């Protein structure tokens, strides 16, 4: 079994990194022969998708710039790693109501027409199905209330884009209110770790 572990927090003492680590440990306990590949998207940032990078799709290879050549290698690697994984663990903190731009940059690379999704006469079809995604969601405030949900463009966005790619088996482990005092932070992390311990993969 192959697992792709992704972190995207820019913070030291990160909550989501603690949770992705616990998630990976939990899967490894259940599958000791697990093969894990790791991407720290904050430690080694993927360049935002630019006109030049995407332009390689519409330019003969002989005319590619050095950037297009290098970035194509990286994009292919990211897509292959994404498609090969049976389980993907994603650390996704909430930044400004959404996900870190580093994580969005990864999504912009792996969401590739003809490879991870395609358009048909009946609409889009995801090509990356059959895998499980475990998301470690961390937020400073509270968004699980009816009012809070209206401001959450983090968890729903991830579920939407993963669904678009054909991945419907998405489980979210959440630690929220982590910036609302030490007690609330500790309680939220403890509850998330307890939830992780009971996830069967
Ligand atoms: C740039 C930035 C933006 C943030 N925006 C929000 C936000 O919109 N809502 C919120 O509740 N918390 C916000 N936070 C707090 C983080 O969600 C919180 O610190 C969480 O623990 C981040 O996960 P991490 O510890 O894994 O980095 C933000 C933090 C940073 C650094």
Short mmCIF file of C-alpha atoms and ligand atoms in Angstrom, two decimals:
data_model
loop_
_atom_site.label_atom_id
_atom_site.label_comp_id
_atom_site.label_asym_id
_atom_site.label_seq_id
_atom_site.Cartn_x
_atom_site.Cartn_y
_atom_site.Cartn_z
CA UNK A 1 0.00 0.00 0.00
CA UNK A 2 1.28 3.47 -0.94
CA UNK A 3 0.65 6.60 1.11
CA UNK A 4 1.37 10.16 0.07
CA UNK A 5 1.90 12.46 3.06
CA UNK A 6 1.50 16.19 2.40
CA UNK A 7 2.11 19.06 4.82
CA UNK A 8 1.46 22.70 3.99
CA UNK A 9 1.66 24.65 7.26
CA UNK A 10 4.07 27.59 7.29
CA UNK A 11 4.13 27.68 11.10
CA UNK A 12 6.53 26.17 13.63
CA UNK A 13 4.67 24.15 16.28
CA UNK A 14 2.06 23.39 13.63
CA UNK A 15 -1.19 21.70 14.62
CA UNK A 16 -1.86 20.17 11.21
CA UNK A 17 1.66 18.70 11.05
CA UNK A 18 1.08 16.98 14.41
CA UNK A 19 -2.16 15.57 13.08
CA UNK A 20 -0.81 14.36 9.72
CA UNK A 21 2.00 12.64 11.58
CA UNK A 22 -0.54 10.87 13.83
CA UNK A 23 -2.62 9.96 10.77
CA UNK A 24 0.36 8.42 8.98
CA UNK A 25 1.37 6.51 12.14
CA UNK A 26 -2.17 5.18 12.42
CA UNK A 27 -2.18 3.91 8.83
CA UNK A 28 1.29 2.40 9.29
CA UNK A 29 0.13 0.49 12.37
CA UNK A 30 -2.58 -1.09 10.24
CA UNK A 31 -0.31 -1.68 7.22
CA UNK A 32 3.27 -2.25 8.42
CA UNK A 33 4.61 -2.60 4.86
CA UNK A 34 3.27 0.86 3.97
CA UNK A 35 5.36 2.84 1.46
CA UNK A 36 5.30 6.52 2.36
CA UNK A 37 6.32 9.44 0.16
CA UNK A 38 6.45 12.90 1.71
CA UNK A 39 5.98 16.43 0.37
CA UNK A 40 6.51 19.43 2.60
CA UNK A 41 4.91 22.09 0.45
CA UNK A 42 6.04 24.91 2.74
CA UNK A 43 9.60 23.58 3.03
CA UNK A 44 9.99 23.02 -0.71
CA UNK A 45 7.44 25.24 -2.42
CA UNK A 46 5.97 24.34 -5.77
CA UNK A 47 5.91 27.38 -8.06
CA UNK A 48 2.45 28.75 -8.63
CA UNK A 49 1.05 27.70 -11.96
CA UNK A 50 1.95 30.49 -14.36
CA UNK A 51 1.25 31.31 -17.98
CA UNK A 52 4.72 30.11 -18.86
CA UNK A 53 4.34 26.78 -17.04
CA UNK A 54 0.89 25.94 -18.39
CA UNK A 55 1.98 27.25 -21.79
CA UNK A 56 4.07 24.08 -22.24
CA UNK A 57 0.76 22.27 -22.88
CA UNK A 58 0.18 24.40 -25.96
CA UNK A 59 3.75 24.71 -27.23
CA UNK A 60 5.81 22.17 -29.22
CA UNK A 61 8.36 20.56 -26.92
CA UNK A 62 11.24 21.77 -29.10
CA UNK A 63 10.25 25.36 -28.27
CA UNK A 64 9.96 24.94 -24.49
CA UNK A 65 11.91 27.30 -22.25
CA UNK A 66 14.22 25.90 -19.57
CA UNK A 67 11.53 26.72 -16.99
CA UNK A 68 8.90 24.83 -18.99
CA UNK A 69 11.19 21.80 -19.23
CA UNK A 70 12.01 21.76 -15.52
CA UNK A 71 8.47 22.42 -14.37
CA UNK A 72 7.08 19.72 -16.68
CA UNK A 73 9.34 17.18 -14.97
CA UNK A 74 8.04 18.30 -11.57
CA UNK A 75 4.38 18.32 -12.68
CA UNK A 76 4.70 14.81 -14.11
CA UNK A 77 6.31 13.63 -10.87
CA UNK A 78 3.55 15.18 -8.76
CA UNK A 79 0.81 13.65 -10.89
CA UNK A 80 2.44 10.19 -10.91
CA UNK A 81 2.86 10.31 -7.12
CA UNK A 82 -0.74 11.46 -6.69
CA UNK A 83 -2.17 8.74 -8.95
CA UNK A 84 -0.01 5.99 -7.43
CA UNK A 85 -1.12 6.66 -3.85
CA UNK A 86 -3.77 4.45 -2.27
CA UNK A 87 -4.04 6.82 0.66
CA UNK A 88 -3.26 10.54 0.76
CA UNK A 89 -2.85 12.41 4.04
CA UNK A 90 -3.17 16.17 3.60
CA UNK A 91 -2.31 18.73 6.25
CA UNK A 92 -4.61 21.65 5.47
CA UNK A 93 -4.63 24.57 7.89
CA UNK A 94 -7.15 27.33 7.37
CA UNK A 95 -5.42 30.49 6.13
CA UNK A 96 -7.67 33.45 5.43
CA UNK A 97 -10.75 31.21 5.31
CA UNK A 98 -9.20 28.90 2.74
CA UNK A 99 -6.14 26.66 2.33
CA UNK A 100 -2.47 27.77 2.21
CA UNK A 101 -1.45 28.97 -1.24
CA UNK A 102 1.32 26.33 -1.18
CA UNK A 103 -1.33 23.61 -1.07
CA UNK A 104 -3.31 25.33 -3.83
CA UNK A 105 -0.14 25.35 -5.96
CA UNK A 106 0.05 21.54 -5.55
CA UNK A 107 -3.63 21.18 -6.50
CA UNK A 108 -3.07 23.33 -9.59
CA UNK A 109 -0.40 20.86 -10.72
CA UNK A 110 -2.23 17.59 -10.01
CA UNK A 111 -5.57 18.74 -11.44
CA UNK A 112 -4.61 17.98 -15.03
CA UNK A 113 -7.06 17.54 -17.90
CA UNK A 114 -6.75 14.12 -19.52
CA UNK A 115 -4.77 12.74 -16.59
CA UNK A 116 -6.70 13.25 -13.37
CA UNK A 117 -10.00 14.44 -14.88
CA UNK A 118 -11.61 14.74 -18.28
CA UNK A 119 -14.53 16.60 -19.76
CA UNK A 120 -17.18 14.53 -21.51
CA UNK A 121 -20.52 15.29 -23.19
CA UNK A 122 -22.10 14.59 -19.80
CA UNK A 123 -19.78 16.86 -17.87
CA UNK A 124 -16.50 16.36 -16.01
CA UNK A 125 -15.32 12.89 -14.95
CA UNK A 126 -12.66 12.35 -12.28
CA UNK A 127 -9.89 9.91 -13.19
CA UNK A 128 -8.22 9.61 -9.79
CA UNK A 129 -10.86 7.59 -7.95
CA UNK A 130 -10.37 4.55 -5.73
CA UNK A 131 -8.17 6.20 -3.14
CA UNK A 132 -8.79 7.44 0.37
CA UNK A 133 -7.91 10.95 1.47
CA UNK A 134 -7.44 11.85 5.12
CA UNK A 135 -7.41 15.60 5.75
CA UNK A 136 -5.97 17.16 8.90
CA UNK A 137 -7.85 20.45 9.20
CA UNK A 138 -6.69 23.06 11.72
CA UNK A 139 -8.24 26.44 12.37
CA UNK A 140 -7.69 29.24 14.82
CA UNK A 141 -11.42 29.92 15.21
CA UNK A 142 -14.65 27.91 15.07
CA UNK A 143 -16.34 27.15 11.76
CA UNK A 144 -18.36 24.04 12.57
CA UNK A 145 -21.37 26.10 13.66
CA UNK A 146 -24.16 27.02 11.23
CA UNK A 147 -22.86 30.61 11.06
CA UNK A 148 -19.23 29.52 10.89
CA UNK A 149 -19.82 27.15 7.98
CA UNK A 150 -20.68 30.13 5.77
CA UNK A 151 -17.05 31.31 6.12
CA UNK A 152 -15.39 27.93 5.54
CA UNK A 153 -13.72 27.79 2.13
CA UNK A 154 -11.15 25.30 3.35
CA UNK A 155 -12.77 21.91 4.02
CA UNK A 156 -15.59 22.23 1.48
CA UNK A 157 -13.17 23.46 -1.16
CA UNK A 158 -10.92 20.44 -0.62
CA UNK A 159 -13.87 18.04 -0.77
CA UNK A 160 -15.10 19.71 -3.97
CA UNK A 161 -11.79 19.64 -5.81
CA UNK A 162 -11.00 16.06 -4.70
CA UNK A 163 -14.53 15.02 -5.77
CA UNK A 164 -13.90 16.67 -9.15
CA UNK A 165 -10.85 14.43 -9.51
CA UNK A 166 -13.00 11.37 -8.65
CA UNK A 167 -12.08 11.02 -4.98
CA UNK A 168 -15.17 10.70 -2.83
CA UNK A 169 -13.68 8.82 0.12
CA UNK A 170 -12.52 11.87 2.07
CA UNK A 171 -12.32 11.85 5.85
CA UNK A 172 -11.64 15.07 7.73
CA UNK A 173 -10.05 15.22 11.15
CA UNK A 174 -10.46 18.67 12.62
CA UNK A 175 -8.83 20.69 15.37
CA UNK A 176 -10.50 24.09 15.58
CA UNK A 177 -10.47 26.93 18.09
CA UNK A 178 -6.72 26.34 18.41
CA UNK A 179 -6.03 30.09 18.77
CA UNK A 180 -8.74 30.62 21.38
CA UNK A 181 -6.64 29.89 24.43
CA UNK A 182 -4.33 27.12 25.60
CA UNK A 183 -7.12 24.97 27.05
CA UNK A 184 -9.20 25.03 23.88
CA UNK A 185 -6.10 24.32 21.78
CA UNK A 186 -5.11 21.32 23.92
CA UNK A 187 -8.68 19.98 24.01
CA UNK A 188 -9.05 20.29 20.22
CA UNK A 189 -5.75 18.55 19.50
CA UNK A 190 -6.52 15.79 22.00
CA UNK A 191 -9.97 15.22 20.46
CA UNK A 192 -8.52 15.12 16.93
CA UNK A 193 -5.86 12.60 17.97
CA UNK A 194 -8.53 10.40 19.61
CA UNK A 195 -10.55 10.54 16.38
CA UNK A 196 -7.46 9.57 14.38
CA UNK A 197 -6.87 6.48 16.54
CA UNK A 198 -10.23 5.07 15.49
CA UNK A 199 -9.85 5.58 11.73
CA UNK A 200 -9.70 2.23 9.93
CA UNK A 201 -7.93 2.23 6.58
C1 LIG B 1 -1.64 33.35 7.36
C2 LIG B 1 -2.61 32.79 8.34
C3 LIG B 1 -3.97 32.98 8.12
C4 LIG B 1 -4.89 32.46 9.02
N1 LIG B 1 -6.21 32.61 8.76
C5 LIG B 1 -7.13 32.08 9.61
C6 LIG B 1 -8.52 32.18 9.35
O1 LIG B 1 -8.97 32.72 8.35
N2 LIG B 1 -9.38 31.65 10.25
C7 LIG B 1 -8.93 31.01 11.37
O2 LIG B 1 -9.76 30.55 12.15
N3 LIG B 1 -7.63 30.88 11.63
C8 LIG B 1 -6.72 31.39 10.78
N4 LIG B 1 -5.39 31.25 11.04
C9 LIG B 1 -4.98 30.45 12.21
C10 LIG B 1 -4.64 29.04 11.78
O3 LIG B 1 -5.73 28.40 11.14
C11 LIG B 1 -4.24 28.23 12.98
O4 LIG B 1 -3.08 28.84 13.55
C12 LIG B 1 -3.94 26.79 12.66
O5 LIG B 1 -3.36 26.16 13.77
C13 LIG B 1 -2.98 26.68 11.50
O6 LIG B 1 -2.58 25.33 11.33
P1 LIG B 1 -1.05 24.97 11.56
O7 LIG B 1 -0.82 25.14 13.05
O8 LIG B 1 -0.90 23.57 11.11
O9 LIG B 1 -0.26 25.93 10.75
C14 LIG B 1 -4.44 31.75 10.16
C15 LIG B 1 -3.07 31.58 10.37
C16 LIG B 1 -2.16 32.09 9.47
C17 LIG B 1 -0.71 31.86 9.70
#
